[in-house]
Each structure stands twice: as C-alpha cells, then as structure tokens.
Amino acid sequence: QGFTLESYKYAFSKKILFTGFFNSVFLTVVGTCVNMLLTICLAYPLSRDKLPGKKYFSAFVVFPMLFNGGMIPTYLVIKQFGLMDSLWSLIASLAINVYNLLILSKFFKSIPESLIEAAKIDGCGDVMTLVKIILPLSKASLATISLFYAVQHWNEFLRATIYINTDSKWPLQVVLRNIIDMVANDLNSGGEVFMNPENLKMATIVITVFPLICVYTFLQNNFKQGVMMA
C-alpha cells in the first residue's frame, strides 16, 4: 500500500528494456518512412481519373483487404526472402496498409484538378506536381497517416513473436511482456522477487504509452485537421 516506484525501478533495471526501446524506435521511424513512401507513390496515381487501367489497379489493391493469404503463407514468403529474425521482416510484411492508402488517395482526389493542370502548363511532370503541389497541400493528412503507421509499428507484438527469435532484436512490447512473465514465474516458483504483477503491468503500460503521448503533442493540430478531412 502507498505510493511506490518499485515497479518502474524493476523494469528499468533490465538492460534489455533499453534494447527493446531502441529497436522499437528504429522500427517506428524507418517503418513509417517506408510506409509513407510506398503509400504516397501508390495513392497519388490511384487518385487520378486518367490513370490507364485504374479500375484493375484499384481492384488489385482492395482485394487483399478483403481476402488475404493468412499467417502461414506470409510466414513462408518472409522466410523465402531471408528476412527471418530481422526487424525488416516486420517492415516488409506490412509495407502498405490498404485502409490508410484509401484515405490518402481520397484526400489527393479532393485537391482541385485545376491546380494540377496549372502545374503541368508550367512544365511540371507528375513527380514534380506531386512534390511541389500535392504534398504541401496534404500536410495534415500526411501527419495523420504517419501517426497511424507509427502507432501500428510501436505497438508491434504478434508478428514480432513469430518472425524474431533473438531477444536482442525484440521490440519494446515483446520485451515488456517477457519482463512481466519473468516476475510471474518467479513468484510462482518462490523466487526472490516480491512484486505484484498487476503493478508491473500498469507500469509497462505507462512506459509504452508515454513516447506516443509526446509525439501526439507535437502533431495534435495536424492530427485533428487530418482526421476531419479524411
């Protein structure tokens, strides 16, 4: 009873916690950059009505959203590409989220066609139009989609337990889960650790959520605008 920081002290006493933190930071930053690059490159063409074969490309994108291969085929593909036991397996296996892709494509489509035509008259190609016109007008939506991807990578757990076997490569969520399991097992076996596992769970939740709260603070205005526009 009473105020105590023992759960936090115990969690931070584990060196693997900091390894997991840096793994999650790498996964979140690099993964989000890859996600946004691929999503933008696909969302912009799909937002243009003059895209040849747009109907077939749209169907190709939406179909996996409804029917996908499942866990085992995805595991075999990752293994075949030699990405097992690597953080790149977590990035490559979910490079594009179709839901986020459709939201961004819809926003790109809402940008007046006259702006794009004016850019082409001034000599801009498709790439330059995207960089100079579309992206600057889409900062709020880009910030929102980036936050969606970042949260998805930061909360990575299930696929990490499937694709990664080395504890030094585990993301933060898996590390925290294993710390909780160690305490529970130690209590059950009558070890030296005397700590309420529920207290440790609550502490790990705070450790997990705090970095995202800091990021959200800086993106709050853009996030609100982006959600409203989407």
Coordinates of C-alpha atoms in Angstrom, one line a residue:
Q1 CA 0.0 0.0 0.0
G2 CA 1.0 3.6 -0.5
F3 CA 3.0 5.3 -3.3
T4 CA 5.9 3.4 -4.7
L5 CA 8.1 3.4 -7.8
E6 CA 9.4 -0.2 -7.3
S7 CA 7.7 -1.4 -10.5
Y8 CA 9.4 1.2 -12.6
K9 CA 12.7 0.6 -10.9
Y10 CA 12.5 -3.1 -11.6
A11 CA 11.5 -2.5 -15.2
F12 CA 14.3 0.0 -15.9
S13 CA 16.8 -2.2 -14.1
K14 CA 16.6 -4.6 -17.1
K15 CA 19.1 -3.7 -19.8
I16 CA 17.0 -5.5 -22.4
L17 CA 14.3 -2.8 -21.9
F18 CA 16.6 -0.2 -23.4
T19 CA 17.5 -2.5 -26.3
G20 CA 13.8 -3.1 -26.9
F21 CA 13.2 0.7 -26.8
F22 CA 15.8 1.4 -29.5
N23 CA 14.5 -1.5 -31.6
S24 CA 11.0 0.0 -31.4
V25 CA 12.3 3.4 -32.3
F26 CA 14.1 2.1 -35.3
L27 CA 11.1 0.1 -36.3
T28 CA 8.7 3.0 -35.9
V29 CA 10.9 5.6 -37.7
V30 CA 12.2 3.5 -40.6
G31 CA 8.9 1.6 -40.9
T32 CA 6.8 4.7 -41.0
C33 CA 9.1 6.3 -43.7
V34 CA 8.9 3.2 -45.8
N35 CA 5.1 3.1 -45.3
M36 CA 4.6 6.7 -46.3
L37 CA 6.9 6.5 -49.3
L38 CA 5.1 3.5 -50.8
T39 CA 1.6 4.7 -49.8
I40 CA 2.1 8.1 -51.4
C41 CA 3.6 6.6 -54.6
L42 CA 0.5 4.4 -54.9
A43 CA -2.2 6.7 -53.6
Y44 CA -1.4 9.6 -56.0
P45 CA -1.8 7.5 -59.2
L46 CA -5.0 5.9 -57.9
S47 CA -6.4 9.4 -57.2
R48 CA -6.1 10.4 -60.9
D49 CA -9.1 9.6 -63.1
K50 CA -6.9 9.5 -66.2
L51 CA -4.8 6.6 -64.9
P52 CA -4.8 3.8 -67.6
G53 CA -6.3 0.6 -66.1
K54 CA -7.3 2.4 -62.9
K55 CA -10.2 0.0 -62.3
Y56 CA -8.0 -3.0 -62.4
F57 CA -5.3 -1.4 -60.1
S58 CA -8.0 -0.4 -57.6
A59 CA -9.4 -4.0 -57.6
F60 CA -5.8 -5.3 -57.2
V61 CA -5.3 -3.1 -54.1
V62 CA -8.7 -3.7 -52.5
F63 CA -8.9 -7.4 -53.0
P64 CA -6.2 -8.3 -50.4
M65 CA -8.0 -6.1 -47.9
L66 CA -11.0 -8.5 -48.1
F67 CA -9.2 -11.8 -48.8
N68 CA -5.5 -12.3 -47.8
G69 CA -3.3 -15.3 -47.7
G70 CA -3.1 -15.5 -43.9
M71 CA -0.4 -16.0 -41.4
I72 CA 1.3 -19.2 -42.8
P73 CA 1.7 -18.0 -46.4
T74 CA 3.1 -14.7 -45.2
Y75 CA 5.5 -16.5 -42.9
L76 CA 6.7 -18.6 -45.9
V77 CA 7.2 -15.5 -48.0
I78 CA 9.2 -13.8 -45.3
K79 CA 11.3 -16.9 -44.8
Q80 CA 11.9 -17.3 -48.6
F81 CA 13.2 -13.7 -48.8
G82 CA 15.6 -14.4 -45.9
L83 CA 14.1 -11.8 -43.6
M84 CA 13.5 -14.1 -40.6
D85 CA 14.9 -12.9 -37.3
S86 CA 15.2 -9.3 -38.6
L87 CA 13.4 -6.1 -37.9
W88 CA 13.0 -5.7 -41.7
S89 CA 10.6 -8.7 -41.6
L90 CA 8.2 -6.5 -39.6
I91 CA 8.6 -3.6 -42.0
A92 CA 8.3 -5.6 -45.2
S93 CA 5.3 -7.7 -44.1
L94 CA 3.2 -4.7 -43.6
A95 CA 4.6 -2.1 -46.0
I96 CA 1.3 -0.7 -47.1
N97 CA -2.0 -0.5 -45.1
V98 CA -4.8 -0.5 -47.6
Y99 CA -7.1 1.4 -45.3
N100 CA -4.6 4.2 -44.9
L101 CA -3.9 4.1 -48.7
L102 CA -7.6 4.6 -49.5
I103 CA -7.9 7.5 -47.1
L104 CA -4.8 9.3 -48.6
S105 CA -6.0 8.6 -52.1
K106 CA -9.4 10.1 -51.3
F107 CA -7.7 13.2 -50.0
F108 CA -5.5 13.5 -53.0
K109 CA -8.6 13.3 -55.2
S110 CA -10.2 16.2 -53.4
I111 CA -7.4 18.5 -54.5
P112 CA -8.8 20.7 -57.4
E113 CA -7.8 19.3 -60.8
S114 CA -7.2 22.9 -61.9
L115 CA -4.1 23.1 -59.7
I116 CA -2.6 20.0 -61.3
E117 CA -3.4 21.3 -64.8
A118 CA -1.8 24.7 -63.9
A119 CA 1.3 22.9 -62.7
K120 CA 1.5 20.9 -66.0
I121 CA 1.1 24.1 -68.0
D122 CA 4.1 25.5 -66.1
G123 CA 6.1 22.5 -67.2
C124 CA 5.8 20.2 -64.2
G125 CA 5.7 16.5 -64.7
D126 CA 3.8 14.0 -62.5
V127 CA 6.6 13.7 -59.9
M128 CA 7.2 17.4 -59.7
T129 CA 3.5 18.0 -59.4
L130 CA 3.3 15.6 -56.5
V131 CA 6.3 17.1 -54.7
K132 CA 5.5 20.8 -55.3
I133 CA 1.7 20.9 -55.3
I134 CA 0.1 17.8 -53.8
L135 CA 2.3 17.1 -50.8
P136 CA 2.5 20.7 -49.5
L137 CA -1.4 20.8 -49.6
S138 CA -1.6 17.5 -47.8
K139 CA 0.5 18.1 -44.6
A140 CA -2.4 17.5 -42.2
S141 CA -3.4 14.2 -43.9
L142 CA 0.2 13.1 -44.2
A143 CA 0.7 13.7 -40.5
T144 CA -2.4 11.8 -39.6
I145 CA -1.5 8.7 -41.7
S146 CA 2.1 8.9 -40.4
L147 CA 0.8 8.7 -36.9
F148 CA -1.5 5.8 -37.7
Y149 CA 1.6 3.9 -39.1
A150 CA 3.8 4.9 -36.2
V151 CA 1.3 3.7 -33.6
Q152 CA 1.0 0.4 -35.6
H153 CA 4.8 -0.1 -35.5
W154 CA 5.2 1.0 -31.9
N155 CA 2.6 -1.5 -30.7
E156 CA 4.1 -4.4 -32.7
F157 CA 3.8 -7.6 -30.8
L158 CA 2.3 -10.6 -32.5
R159 CA 4.3 -10.6 -35.7
A160 CA 7.5 -9.9 -33.7
T161 CA 6.9 -13.1 -31.7
I162 CA 6.5 -15.0 -35.0
Y163 CA 9.4 -13.6 -37.1
I164 CA 12.0 -12.7 -34.4
N165 CA 13.7 -15.3 -32.2
T166 CA 16.7 -13.3 -30.9
D167 CA 15.9 -11.4 -27.7
S168 CA 18.3 -8.6 -28.6
K169 CA 16.1 -7.8 -31.6
W170 CA 12.7 -7.8 -29.8
P171 CA 10.7 -4.6 -29.9
L172 CA 9.6 -2.9 -26.7
Q173 CA 6.2 -4.6 -26.4
V174 CA 7.7 -8.1 -26.5
V175 CA 10.4 -7.2 -24.0
L176 CA 7.9 -5.8 -21.5
R177 CA 5.7 -8.8 -21.9
N178 CA 8.7 -11.1 -21.1
I179 CA 9.6 -9.0 -18.0
I180 CA 6.1 -9.4 -16.7
D181 CA 6.3 -13.2 -17.4
M182 CA 9.6 -13.4 -15.5
V183 CA 8.1 -11.8 -12.4
A184 CA 5.0 -14.0 -12.6
N185 CA 7.2 -17.2 -13.0
D186 CA 9.5 -16.0 -10.2
L187 CA 6.5 -15.6 -7.8
N188 CA 5.1 -19.0 -8.7
S189 CA 8.4 -20.7 -8.1
G190 CA 9.0 -18.9 -4.8
G191 CA 11.9 -16.8 -6.0
E192 CA 13.4 -13.6 -4.6
V193 CA 11.2 -11.1 -6.5
F194 CA 8.3 -10.0 -4.4
M195 CA 6.2 -7.7 -6.6
N196 CA 2.5 -7.5 -7.6
P197 CA 2.4 -8.4 -11.3
E198 CA -0.6 -6.1 -11.8
N199 CA 1.5 -3.1 -10.6
L200 CA 4.2 -4.1 -13.1
K201 CA 1.6 -4.4 -15.9
M202 CA 0.4 -0.9 -15.2
A203 CA 3.9 0.5 -15.1
T204 CA 4.7 -1.1 -18.5
I205 CA 1.5 0.4 -20.0
V206 CA 2.8 3.9 -18.9
I207 CA 6.3 3.2 -20.3
T208 CA 4.7 2.1 -23.6
V209 CA 2.2 4.9 -24.0
F210 CA 4.4 7.9 -22.8
P211 CA 6.5 8.2 -26.0
L212 CA 3.4 8.2 -28.2
I213 CA 1.8 10.9 -26.0
C214 CA 4.9 13.1 -26.6
V215 CA 4.7 12.6 -30.3
Y216 CA 1.0 13.3 -30.4
T217 CA 1.6 16.6 -28.5
F218 CA 3.6 17.9 -31.5
L219 CA 1.2 16.5 -34.1
Q220 CA -2.1 17.4 -32.3
N221 CA -3.3 20.2 -34.6
N222 CA -2.4 18.4 -37.8
F223 CA -3.9 15.2 -36.5
K224 CA -7.3 16.9 -35.8
Q225 CA -7.3 18.5 -39.2
G226 CA -6.3 15.3 -40.9
V227 CA -9.0 13.2 -39.2
M228 CA -11.7 15.8 -40.1
M229 CA -10.5 15.9 -43.8
A230 CA -10.4 12.1 -44.0

